[in-house]
CSV table of C-alpha atoms and ligand atoms in Angstrom, one decimal:
chain,number,residue,atom,x,y,z
A,10,MET,CA,139.8,187.1,127.7
A,11,LEU,CA,138.5,183.6,127.5
A,12,LYS,CA,140.6,183.1,124.4
A,13,TYR,CA,143.8,184.1,126.2
A,14,GLY,CA,142.8,181.9,129.1
A,15,VAL,CA,142.5,178.9,126.9
A,16,ILE,CA,145.9,179.7,125.2
A,17,LEU,CA,147.5,180.1,128.6
A,18,ALA,CA,146.0,176.9,129.9
A,19,CYS,CA,147.3,175.1,126.8
A,20,ILE,CA,150.8,176.5,127.3
A,21,LEU,CA,150.8,175.5,130.9
A,22,SER,CA,149.6,172.0,130.3
A,23,ILE,CA,152.1,171.5,127.6
A,24,SER,CA,155.0,172.7,129.7
A,25,LEU,CA,153.8,170.9,132.8
A,26,GLY,CA,153.3,167.7,130.9
A,27,ALA,CA,156.4,167.8,128.9
A,28,LYS,CA,159.0,165.4,130.0
A,29,THR,CA,162.4,166.8,130.8
A,30,PHE,CA,165.9,165.1,130.9
A,31,PRO,CA,167.4,165.1,134.4
A,32,GLU,CA,169.2,168.2,135.4
A,33,ASN,CA,172.8,167.0,135.1
A,34,PHE,CA,172.2,164.9,132.1
A,35,LEU,CA,175.3,164.5,129.9
A,36,PHE,CA,174.4,165.6,126.4
A,37,GLY,CA,177.1,165.3,123.8
A,38,ALA,CA,178.4,163.8,120.6
A,39,ALA,CA,181.0,161.2,119.6
A,40,GLY,CA,183.8,160.4,117.2
A,41,ALA,CA,186.7,158.1,116.9
A,42,SER,CA,190.4,158.6,116.2
A,43,TYR,CA,190.8,156.8,112.8
A,44,GLN,CA,187.5,158.2,111.6
A,45,ILE,CA,188.3,161.9,112.2
A,46,GLU,CA,192.0,162.6,113.1
A,47,GLY,CA,194.0,162.2,109.9
A,48,GLY,CA,197.7,162.8,110.6
A,49,TRP,CA,198.1,159.2,109.9
A,50,ASP,CA,201.9,159.3,109.7
A,51,GLU,CA,202.7,162.6,111.5
A,52,ASP,CA,204.9,163.4,114.4
A,53,GLY,CA,206.0,159.8,115.1
A,54,LYS,CA,202.7,158.0,114.9
A,55,GLY,CA,203.0,154.3,114.1
A,56,LEU,CA,200.9,152.4,111.6
A,57,SER,CA,197.6,150.9,112.6
A,58,MET,CA,195.8,147.9,111.0
A,59,TRP,CA,193.3,150.4,109.6
A,60,ASP,CA,196.0,152.5,107.9
A,61,VAL,CA,197.2,149.3,106.1
A,62,TYR,CA,193.7,148.0,105.4
A,63,ALA,CA,192.5,151.3,103.9
A,64,HIS,CA,195.6,151.7,101.8
A,65,THR,CA,195.0,148.3,100.2
A,66,PRO,CA,193.1,148.8,96.9
A,67,GLY,CA,189.6,147.4,96.8
A,68,ASN,CA,188.9,147.4,100.5
A,69,ILE,CA,187.2,150.8,100.9
A,70,LYS,CA,184.6,152.4,98.6
A,71,ASN,CA,186.1,154.9,96.2
A,72,GLY,CA,189.6,154.0,97.5
A,73,ASP,CA,188.9,156.4,100.4
A,74,THR,CA,191.2,156.4,103.5
A,75,GLY,CA,191.5,158.1,106.9
A,76,ASP,CA,194.8,159.7,105.9
A,77,ILE,CA,193.3,163.2,106.4
A,78,ALA,CA,189.7,162.4,107.4
A,79,CYS,CA,188.3,165.5,109.2
A,80,ASP,CA,191.9,166.6,110.0
A,81,SER,CA,191.0,166.8,113.6
A,82,TYR,CA,194.6,166.2,114.4
A,83,HIS,CA,195.1,169.8,113.4
A,84,LYS,CA,191.6,171.2,113.9
A,85,TYR,CA,190.7,169.9,117.4
A,86,LYS,CA,190.3,173.4,118.7
A,87,GLU,CA,187.7,174.1,116.1
A,88,ASP,CA,185.9,170.8,117.0
A,89,VAL,CA,185.8,171.8,120.7
A,90,ALA,CA,184.5,175.3,119.8
A,91,LEU,CA,181.7,173.7,117.8
A,92,LEU,CA,180.8,171.4,120.8
A,93,LYS,CA,180.7,174.5,122.9
A,94,GLN,CA,178.7,176.5,120.4
A,95,LEU,CA,176.1,173.7,120.4
A,96,GLY,CA,176.0,173.8,124.2
A,97,LEU,CA,177.1,170.1,124.6
A,98,ASN,CA,178.7,169.1,127.9
A,99,VAL,CA,180.4,165.8,127.0
A,100,TYR,CA,182.6,164.7,124.1
A,101,ARG,CA,183.3,161.0,123.4
A,102,PHE,CA,186.5,160.5,121.5
A,103,SER,CA,189.1,157.7,121.2
A,104,ILE,CA,192.8,157.6,121.6
A,105,SER,CA,194.9,156.2,118.8
A,106,TRP,CA,197.0,153.5,120.3
A,107,PRO,CA,199.8,153.7,117.7
A,108,ARG,CA,199.9,157.5,118.0
A,109,ILE,CA,201.0,157.0,121.6
A,110,LEU,CA,202.9,153.7,121.3
A,111,PRO,CA,204.0,153.5,117.6
A,112,ASN,CA,204.6,149.8,117.7
A,113,GLY,CA,202.0,149.1,120.4
A,114,THR,CA,204.5,148.3,123.1
A,115,PRO,CA,205.8,150.6,125.9
A,116,THR,CA,209.3,150.4,124.5
A,117,GLN,CA,208.7,153.7,122.6
A,118,ILE,CA,206.4,156.3,123.9
A,119,ASN,CA,205.6,159.1,121.4
A,120,GLN,CA,205.5,162.4,123.3
A,121,ALA,CA,203.9,164.2,120.4
A,122,GLY,CA,201.0,161.7,120.6
A,123,LEU,CA,200.6,162.3,124.3
A,124,ASN,CA,200.7,166.0,123.8
A,125,TYR,CA,197.9,165.9,121.2
A,126,TYR,CA,195.5,164.3,123.6
A,127,LYS,CA,196.7,166.4,126.6
A,128,ASN,CA,195.9,169.5,124.5
A,129,LEU,CA,192.5,168.2,123.4
A,130,ILE,CA,191.5,167.4,127.0
A,131,LYS,CA,192.8,170.7,128.2
A,132,GLU,CA,190.7,172.5,125.5
A,133,LEU,CA,187.6,170.5,126.5
A,134,LYS,CA,188.1,171.2,130.2
A,135,ALA,CA,188.5,174.9,129.5
A,136,ALA,CA,185.1,174.8,127.7
A,137,ASP,CA,183.5,172.8,130.6
A,138,ILE,CA,183.1,169.8,128.4
A,139,GLU,CA,183.5,166.3,130.0
A,140,PRO,CA,185.8,164.0,128.1
A,141,LEU,CA,184.5,160.4,127.7
A,142,VAL,CA,187.4,158.5,126.4
A,143,THR,CA,187.6,155.2,124.5
A,144,LEU,CA,191.0,153.5,124.7
A,145,TYR,CA,190.5,151.5,121.6
A,146,HIS,CA,188.2,152.2,118.6
A,147,TRP,CA,189.6,149.6,116.2
A,148,ASP,CA,193.0,151.1,115.2
A,149,LEU,CA,195.3,148.3,116.4
A,150,PRO,CA,199.0,148.9,116.1
A,151,LEU,CA,200.3,147.0,113.1
A,152,HIS,CA,203.1,145.3,115.0
A,153,LEU,CA,200.5,143.8,117.3
A,154,LEU,CA,198.4,142.6,114.4
A,155,GLU,CA,201.6,140.8,113.1
A,156,LEU,CA,201.9,139.2,116.6
A,157,GLY,CA,198.4,137.7,116.1
A,158,GLY,CA,196.1,140.6,116.8
A,159,TRP,CA,192.8,139.8,118.5
A,160,LEU,CA,193.5,136.0,118.2
A,161,ASN,CA,196.5,136.2,120.5
A,162,PRO,CA,195.6,136.0,124.2
A,163,ARG,CA,198.9,137.9,124.9
A,164,LEU,CA,197.2,141.0,123.4
A,165,ALA,CA,195.5,141.4,126.8
A,166,ASP,CA,198.9,142.1,128.3
A,167,TYR,CA,199.9,144.6,125.6
A,168,PHE,CA,196.5,146.3,126.0
A,169,GLY,CA,197.1,146.5,129.8
A,170,ASP,CA,200.5,148.2,129.3
A,171,TYR,CA,198.9,150.7,126.9
A,172,ALA,CA,196.0,151.3,129.2
A,173,ARG,CA,198.3,152.0,132.1
A,174,ILE,CA,200.1,154.6,130.2
A,175,VAL,CA,196.9,156.3,129.2
A,176,PHE,CA,195.5,156.2,132.7
A,177,GLU,CA,198.8,157.6,134.1
A,178,ASN,CA,198.8,160.5,131.6
A,179,PHE,CA,195.1,161.5,131.4
A,180,GLY,CA,193.4,159.9,134.3
A,181,ASP,CA,193.3,163.0,136.5
A,182,ASP,CA,191.0,164.6,133.9
A,183,VAL,CA,188.9,161.7,132.7
A,184,LYS,CA,186.0,160.3,134.7
A,185,TYR,CA,184.4,158.0,132.1
A,186,TRP,CA,186.5,155.4,130.3
A,187,ILE,CA,185.6,152.8,127.7
A,188,THR,CA,188.2,150.1,127.1
A,189,LEU,CA,187.2,148.7,123.7
A,190,ASN,CA,184.6,150.0,121.3
A,191,GLU,CA,182.2,147.3,120.0
A,192,PRO,CA,184.5,144.3,120.1
A,193,GLY,CA,181.7,142.4,118.4
A,194,THR,CA,182.0,144.5,115.3
A,195,THR,CA,185.7,143.9,115.0
A,196,CYS,CA,185.3,140.2,115.6
A,197,THR,CA,182.4,139.8,113.2
A,198,GLN,CA,183.4,142.3,110.5
A,199,GLY,CA,187.1,141.9,110.8
A,200,TYR,CA,187.5,138.2,111.5
A,201,GLU,CA,184.3,136.6,110.2
A,202,ALA,CA,183.0,138.7,107.3
A,203,GLY,CA,186.4,140.1,106.4
A,204,ILE,CA,185.0,143.6,105.5
A,205,HIS,CA,186.8,145.5,108.3
A,206,ALA,CA,190.5,145.3,109.2
A,207,PRO,CA,192.2,142.9,109.4
A,208,GLY,CA,190.0,141.5,106.6
A,209,LEU,CA,190.0,137.9,107.6
A,210,ASN,CA,187.3,135.3,106.8
A,211,LEU,CA,188.0,132.7,109.5
A,212,THR,CA,184.4,132.0,110.0
A,213,GLY,CA,183.0,130.3,113.1
A,214,GLU,CA,186.4,130.1,114.8
A,215,ALA,CA,188.3,133.4,114.9
A,216,VAL,CA,185.2,135.3,115.8
A,217,TYR,CA,184.9,133.5,119.2
A,218,GLN,CA,188.7,133.6,119.8
A,219,CYS,CA,188.6,137.3,119.1
A,220,SER,CA,185.7,137.8,121.5
A,221,TYR,CA,187.5,135.8,124.2
A,222,VAL,CA,190.7,137.8,123.8
A,223,SER,CA,188.8,141.1,123.8
A,224,LEU,CA,187.2,140.2,127.1
A,225,LEU,CA,190.6,139.2,128.6
A,226,ALA,CA,192.0,142.6,127.4
A,227,HIS,CA,189.1,144.5,128.7
A,228,ALA,CA,189.4,142.8,132.1
A,229,LYS,CA,193.1,143.4,132.2
A,230,ALA,CA,192.7,147.1,131.7
A,231,TYR,CA,189.8,147.2,134.2
A,232,HIS,CA,191.9,145.6,137.0
A,233,ILE,CA,194.8,147.9,136.3
A,234,TYR,CA,192.5,150.9,136.7
A,235,ASP,CA,191.0,149.3,139.8
A,236,THR,CA,194.2,148.5,141.6
A,237,GLU,CA,196.5,151.3,140.5
A,238,PHE,CA,194.3,154.3,139.7
A,239,ARG,CA,190.8,154.2,141.0
A,240,ALA,CA,191.5,155.4,144.5
A,241,LYS,CA,193.4,158.5,143.2
A,242,GLN,CA,191.4,159.2,140.1
A,243,GLY,CA,187.9,158.1,141.0
A,244,GLY,CA,186.7,157.4,137.4
A,245,LYS,CA,184.5,154.6,135.9
A,246,VAL,CA,185.5,152.0,133.4
A,247,THR,CA,183.5,149.8,131.2
A,248,LEU,CA,183.5,147.7,128.0
A,249,ASN,CA,181.3,149.2,125.2
A,250,LEU,CA,178.3,147.1,124.2
A,251,ALA,CA,176.7,147.3,120.7
A,252,CYS,CA,173.2,145.9,120.9
A,253,GLY,CA,170.2,146.0,118.7
A,254,TRP,CA,166.6,145.1,119.5
A,255,TYR,CA,164.8,142.0,118.1
A,256,TYR,CA,161.1,141.2,117.4
A,257,PRO,CA,159.8,137.7,116.7
A,258,GLN,CA,158.4,137.2,113.3
A,259,THR,CA,155.5,135.1,114.6
A,260,GLU,CA,154.2,134.3,118.1
A,261,SER,CA,155.7,130.8,118.0
A,262,GLU,CA,157.9,129.6,120.9
A,263,GLU,CA,160.6,129.0,118.3
A,264,ASP,CA,160.6,132.6,117.2
A,265,ALA,CA,160.7,133.7,120.8
A,266,GLU,CA,163.8,131.6,121.2
A,267,ALA,CA,165.2,133.1,118.0
A,268,VAL,CA,164.9,136.5,119.7
A,269,ARG,CA,166.6,135.3,122.9
A,270,ARG,CA,169.4,133.7,120.8
A,271,SER,CA,169.9,136.9,118.8
A,272,LEU,CA,170.2,138.9,122.0
A,273,ASP,CA,172.7,136.4,123.4
A,274,PHE,CA,174.9,136.1,120.3
A,275,ASN,CA,175.0,139.9,119.6
A,276,CYS,CA,174.8,141.5,123.0
A,277,GLY,CA,175.0,138.8,125.7
A,278,ILE,CA,178.3,137.6,124.2
A,279,TYR,CA,179.9,140.5,126.0
A,280,ALA,CA,177.3,141.6,128.5
A,281,ASP,CA,177.0,138.1,130.2
A,282,PRO,CA,180.8,137.7,130.8
A,283,ILE,CA,181.2,141.1,132.3
A,284,PHE,CA,178.0,141.0,134.4
A,285,LYS,CA,177.6,137.3,135.1
A,286,GLY,CA,181.0,135.8,134.5
A,287,ASN,CA,180.4,133.5,131.6
A,288,TRP,CA,179.1,133.3,128.0
A,289,PRO,CA,175.3,133.1,127.5
A,290,GLN,CA,174.2,129.5,128.1
A,291,SER,CA,172.6,129.3,124.6
A,292,MET,CA,176.0,130.0,123.0
A,293,ILE,CA,177.9,127.5,125.2
A,294,ASP,CA,175.3,124.8,124.4
A,295,ARG,CA,174.9,125.3,120.7
A,296,ILE,CA,178.5,125.9,119.8
A,297,ARG,CA,179.7,122.9,121.8
A,298,GLU,CA,177.0,120.7,120.2
A,299,ARG,CA,177.7,121.9,116.7
A,300,SER,CA,181.5,121.6,117.2
A,301,LYS,CA,181.1,118.0,118.3
A,302,LEU,CA,179.0,117.1,115.3
A,303,GLU,CA,181.7,118.8,113.1
A,304,GLY,CA,184.3,116.5,114.5
A,305,TYR,CA,186.1,118.9,116.9
A,306,SER,CA,187.2,117.5,120.3
A,307,PHE,CA,186.6,121.0,121.8
A,308,SER,CA,184.1,123.8,121.4
A,309,ARG,CA,184.9,126.5,118.9
A,310,LEU,CA,183.7,128.9,121.7
A,311,PRO,CA,186.7,129.0,124.1
A,312,ASP,CA,185.9,127.9,127.6
A,313,PHE,CA,186.9,130.4,130.3
A,314,THR,CA,188.9,129.0,133.2
A,315,GLU,CA,187.5,129.6,136.6
A,316,GLN,CA,190.2,132.2,137.1
A,317,GLU,CA,189.3,134.0,133.9
A,318,LYS,CA,185.6,134.0,134.8
A,319,SER,CA,186.3,135.8,138.1
A,320,GLN,CA,188.7,138.1,136.4
A,321,ILE,CA,186.1,139.2,133.9
A,322,ASN,CA,183.0,139.1,136.1
A,323,GLY,CA,182.0,142.5,137.5
A,324,THR,CA,184.2,144.6,135.2
A,325,ALA,CA,181.6,147.2,134.2
A,326,ASP,CA,181.1,150.3,136.4
A,327,TYR,CA,178.4,151.5,134.0
A,328,VAL,CA,176.9,150.4,130.7
A,329,SER,CA,178.2,152.2,127.5
A,330,LEU,CA,175.6,151.3,125.0
A,331,ASN,CA,175.8,151.8,121.2
A,332,MET,CA,172.3,151.3,119.8
A,333,TYR,CA,171.1,152.0,116.3
A,334,THR,CA,168.5,149.7,115.0
A,335,SER,CA,166.2,146.6,115.3
A,336,ARG,CA,165.5,143.4,113.3
A,337,VAL,CA,162.6,141.0,113.0
A,338,VAL,CA,163.9,137.4,113.5
A,339,TRP,CA,162.7,133.9,113.0
A,340,HIS,CA,164.0,130.5,113.9
A,341,ILE,CA,165.8,128.4,111.3
A,342,SER,CA,166.0,124.7,112.2
A,343,ASP,CA,167.7,123.1,109.3
A,344,TYR,CA,171.1,124.8,109.1
A,345,PRO,CA,173.2,121.8,108.3
A,346,ILE,CA,176.5,120.8,109.8
A,347,GLY,CA,179.0,121.4,107.0
A,348,PRO,CA,182.7,121.7,106.3
A,349,ILE,CA,182.7,125.5,107.0
A,350,PRO,CA,181.3,126.5,110.4
A,351,SER,CA,180.1,130.0,111.0
A,352,LEU,CA,178.5,132.3,113.5
A,353,ASP,CA,175.4,132.5,111.4
A,354,LEU,CA,175.0,128.7,111.3
A,355,ASP,CA,175.6,128.6,115.1
A,356,LEU,CA,172.9,131.2,115.6
A,357,SER,CA,170.4,129.7,113.2
A,358,VAL,CA,168.3,132.8,112.9
A,359,GLY,CA,166.8,134.4,109.8
A,360,SER,CA,166.3,138.2,110.0
A,361,GLY,CA,164.7,141.1,108.2
A,362,VAL,CA,163.0,144.4,108.9
A,363,ASP,CA,159.5,145.8,109.3
A,364,PRO,CA,158.6,147.5,106.0
A,365,SER,CA,157.3,150.5,108.0
A,366,TRP,CA,160.7,151.3,109.3
A,367,PRO,CA,162.5,154.2,107.4
A,368,ALA,CA,165.7,153.1,105.8
A,369,SER,CA,169.0,155.1,106.1
A,370,ALA,CA,171.9,155.2,103.6
A,371,SER,CA,173.5,152.3,105.5
A,372,SER,CA,172.1,148.9,104.5
A,373,TRP,CA,171.9,147.7,108.1
A,374,LEU,CA,170.3,150.8,109.7
A,375,PHE,CA,166.5,151.3,110.0
A,376,SER,CA,164.7,153.6,112.3
A,377,ASP,CA,162.6,151.8,115.0
A,378,PRO,CA,162.6,154.3,118.0
A,379,PRO,CA,160.7,152.1,120.5
A,380,GLY,CA,163.4,149.5,120.1
A,381,VAL,CA,165.8,151.5,122.3
A,382,ARG,CA,163.3,151.6,125.1
A,383,TYR,CA,162.7,147.9,124.9
A,384,LEU,CA,166.4,147.3,124.9
A,385,LEU,CA,167.1,149.5,127.9
A,386,ASN,CA,164.4,147.7,129.8
A,387,TYR,CA,165.8,144.3,128.8
A,388,LEU,CA,169.3,145.3,129.8
A,389,ARG,CA,168.2,146.7,133.2
A,390,ASP,CA,166.1,143.6,133.9
A,391,THR,CA,168.8,141.2,132.8
A,392,TYR,CA,172.0,142.8,134.1
A,393,ASN,CA,170.9,145.5,136.6
A,394,PRO,CA,173.7,148.0,136.0
A,395,SER,CA,173.9,151.1,138.1
A,396,GLU,CA,173.9,153.5,135.2
A,397,PHE,CA,173.8,153.7,131.4
A,398,VAL,CA,175.4,156.1,129.0
A,399,ILE,CA,174.2,155.8,125.4
A,400,THR,CA,177.5,156.3,123.7
A,401,GLU,CA,176.3,156.0,120.1
A,402,ASN,CA,173.0,156.4,118.3
A,403,GLY,CA,172.7,158.0,114.9
A,404,TRP,CA,171.5,158.0,111.3
A,405,SER,CA,173.3,158.0,108.0
A,406,ASP,CA,172.4,159.8,104.8
A,407,VAL,CA,174.4,161.0,101.8
A,408,GLY,CA,175.2,164.4,103.3
A,409,ASP,CA,172.2,166.8,103.1
A,410,LEU,CA,172.6,170.0,105.1
A,411,ASP,CA,168.9,170.0,105.8
A,412,ASP,CA,168.9,166.6,107.3
A,413,GLN,CA,165.3,166.1,108.3
A,414,GLY,CA,165.7,162.3,108.3
A,415,ARG,CA,168.4,162.5,111.1
A,416,ILE,CA,166.2,164.9,113.1
A,417,ALA,CA,163.2,162.5,112.8
A,418,TYR,CA,165.5,159.6,113.9
A,419,TRP,CA,167.0,161.4,116.9
A,420,LYS,CA,163.6,162.8,117.9
A,421,GLY,CA,162.1,159.3,118.0
A,422,TYR,CA,165.0,157.7,119.8
A,423,LEU,CA,165.5,160.5,122.3
A,424,SER,CA,161.8,160.5,123.1
A,425,ASN,CA,162.0,156.8,123.9
A,426,ILE,CA,165.1,157.2,126.0
A,427,LEU,CA,163.3,160.0,127.9
A,428,ASP,CA,160.3,157.7,128.4
A,429,ALA,CA,162.7,155.0,129.7
A,430,ILE,CA,164.1,157.5,132.2
A,431,VAL,CA,160.9,159.1,133.3
A,432,ASP,CA,158.3,156.3,133.0
A,433,ASP,CA,160.5,153.2,133.5
A,434,GLY,CA,162.9,154.6,136.0
A,435,ILE,CA,166.0,153.6,134.1
A,436,ASN,CA,169.1,155.4,135.1
A,437,VAL,CA,170.4,156.8,131.8
A,438,ILE,CA,172.8,159.6,132.7
A,439,GLY,CA,174.2,160.6,129.3
A,440,TYR,CA,173.9,160.4,125.5
A,441,THR,CA,176.6,161.0,123.0
A,442,ALA,CA,175.1,161.2,119.5
A,443,TRP,CA,177.0,159.5,116.6
A,444,SER,CA,178.4,161.6,115.4
A,445,LEU,CA,179.7,165.2,115.8
A,446,LEU,CA,181.2,165.3,112.4
A,447,ASP,CA,180.7,163.6,109.0
A,448,ASN,CA,183.7,161.2,109.0
A,449,PHE,CA,185.4,158.1,107.6
A,450,GLU,CA,182.6,155.5,107.7
A,451,TRP,CA,185.0,152.4,107.6
A,452,ALA,CA,184.4,150.2,104.5
A,453,GLU,CA,181.9,152.8,103.2
A,454,GLY,CA,184.5,155.5,103.1
A,455,TYR,CA,182.9,159.0,102.9
A,456,THR,CA,179.8,157.7,101.0
A,457,GLN,CA,177.7,157.6,104.2
A,458,ARG,CA,177.4,160.6,106.5
A,459,PHE,CA,176.5,160.4,110.2
A,460,GLY,CA,177.5,163.9,111.3
A,461,MET,CA,175.3,166.7,112.7
A,462,ILE,CA,178.1,168.8,111.2
A,463,GLN,CA,179.0,168.6,107.6
A,464,VAL,CA,182.7,168.3,106.6
A,465,ASP,CA,183.7,169.3,103.1
A,466,PHE,CA,186.2,166.5,102.2
A,467,ASN,CA,187.0,168.2,98.9
A,468,ASP,CA,188.2,171.3,100.6
A,469,PRO,CA,191.8,171.1,102.0
A,470,ASN,CA,190.6,173.1,104.9
A,471,ARG,CA,187.9,170.5,105.7
A,472,THR,CA,185.3,173.3,106.3
A,473,ARG,CA,182.7,172.4,108.9
A,474,THR,CA,179.1,173.6,108.5
A,475,LEU,CA,176.2,173.0,111.0
A,476,LYS,CA,173.4,170.9,109.6
A,477,SER,CA,169.7,171.4,110.6
A,478,SER,CA,170.1,168.5,113.0
A,479,ALA,CA,172.9,170.2,114.9
A,480,LYS,CA,170.7,173.2,115.5
A,481,TRP,CA,167.7,171.0,116.5
A,482,TYR,CA,169.9,169.0,118.9
A,483,SER,CA,171.3,172.1,120.4
A,484,GLY,CA,167.7,173.1,121.2
A,485,VAL,CA,167.0,169.8,123.0
A,486,VAL,CA,170.2,170.2,125.0
A,487,SER,CA,169.4,173.8,126.1
A,488,THR,CA,165.8,173.0,127.1
A,489,GLY,CA,166.2,169.4,128.2
A,490,GLN,CA,163.0,168.7,126.3
A,491,ILE,CA,162.4,167.0,122.9
A,492,ASP,CA,159.9,169.4,121.5
A,493,PRO,CA,160.6,172.8,122.8
B,513,PNW,C1,179.6,151.7,114.9
B,513,PNW,N1,176.3,147.1,111.9
B,513,PNW,O1,179.9,150.7,114.0
B,513,PNW,C2,181.0,152.3,115.2
B,513,PNW,O2,181.3,152.3,116.6
B,513,PNW,C3,181.3,153.6,114.6
B,513,PNW,O3,182.7,153.7,114.5
B,513,PNW,C4,180.6,153.7,113.3
B,513,PNW,O4,180.9,154.8,112.5
B,513,PNW,C5,179.1,153.7,113.6
B,513,PNW,O5,178.7,152.6,114.4
B,513,PNW,C6,178.2,153.8,112.3
B,513,PNW,O6,178.3,152.7,111.5
B,513,PNW,C7,178.9,149.9,113.5
B,513,PNW,O7,176.6,146.6,110.8
B,513,PNW,C8,179.2,149.3,112.3
B,513,PNW,O8,175.3,146.7,112.6
B,513,PNW,C9,178.3,148.3,111.8
B,513,PNW,C10,177.2,148.0,112.5
B,513,PNW,C11,176.9,148.6,113.7
B,513,PNW,C12,177.8,149.5,114.2
């Protein structure tokens, strides 16, 4: 009897003590148009800068492309059925701008493109799955790249026209919008490092112009929603933020500064303008100072006019946060002024990782679960948003079906997110794991896999198979607890 009593007491204390996600928590998974859809030239779709970039030999590992990818253009019903089978209640996907507007402008609207997303949304709604929609996940219409892409401030107007068409067509069924996915990744990888489309190495200059234009474009779309659609459609709009967490290498004041600068240059660069109306002060000061020493009569970081500041300030109805990893950073004082400016020189920070952090198949991604809780606290204390959705968080390997590394990663991060909700009182209302499917991982092609579902890219049918992590995640979703 005593034995059973003890067992019962144990069970009770475990279940009473176990933390639980809030009742209406949005649990889901994410993907993006170019990474999953395929159908790159079907039914009137125009070319995007990623079509061209991936078709250029040498840009992508193994010469991989997104021409077919997961073939979700044809297999979306199967994707939705898988989401339902796993018990997920939100799906984050993006709309391909050139599938709807083949040359990016409203002069031609591709009805087949509109139909694809209408059908996808209808399928999701029928399965009680909330669509969380990104307007732009890096597939810029080629025509608009030719007009200057993210360096041309007029892109904000083109983006506004596109956003209006999307809100008009889908806004009755979509309550959560993201304007741009990770503008920082496009601006650094596409315009500074040149390893994403459009593949430009215009260091220290284009990266800031691109950030500036991205913020103008986001604000344009936000205000169009606000004035023309919000009253009728009642949704929420935001700009996606990709932020990591940073630890100082030593306890010196200089390394503490290096942490603050890293947060400013990587996260504050977008968060400060949308929540506070200007770039982080550390960026304004450092880039102006360095530009002057380099002989410029202006700062390489564009100044916002007062009108732009007020246009951009307050344009986040919630935080959409992509969070993957952490770094250990230290101050570097002797980056010289030279003929080629760069963001790294402006930032003047060295970085590495803690040797105890498990490494993924992606060179930049290490598992440091407490980082997400520190970051959520930092963002709450710094910007005080009303709510957070974690719109990306995930782990890459080379494709194992029994993906224990991914389970360990998600277990650690989700536990810390749960602690942030329960113990720190942070209003995280949703989580869309990256990613639902193995997919086209940009410059890495299909060599790195982030999916909870395996896709066989050698099979014309692109057969999908649940991995161990999908089954594990489904258990978390159904119980609301990490270790059921
Ligand atoms: C994000 N980094 O990109 C994107 O939003 C996804 O499309 C992508 O598949 C996913 O993360 C995994 O990579 C990132 O170098 C790309 O720190 C690079 C970095 C971070 C995010």
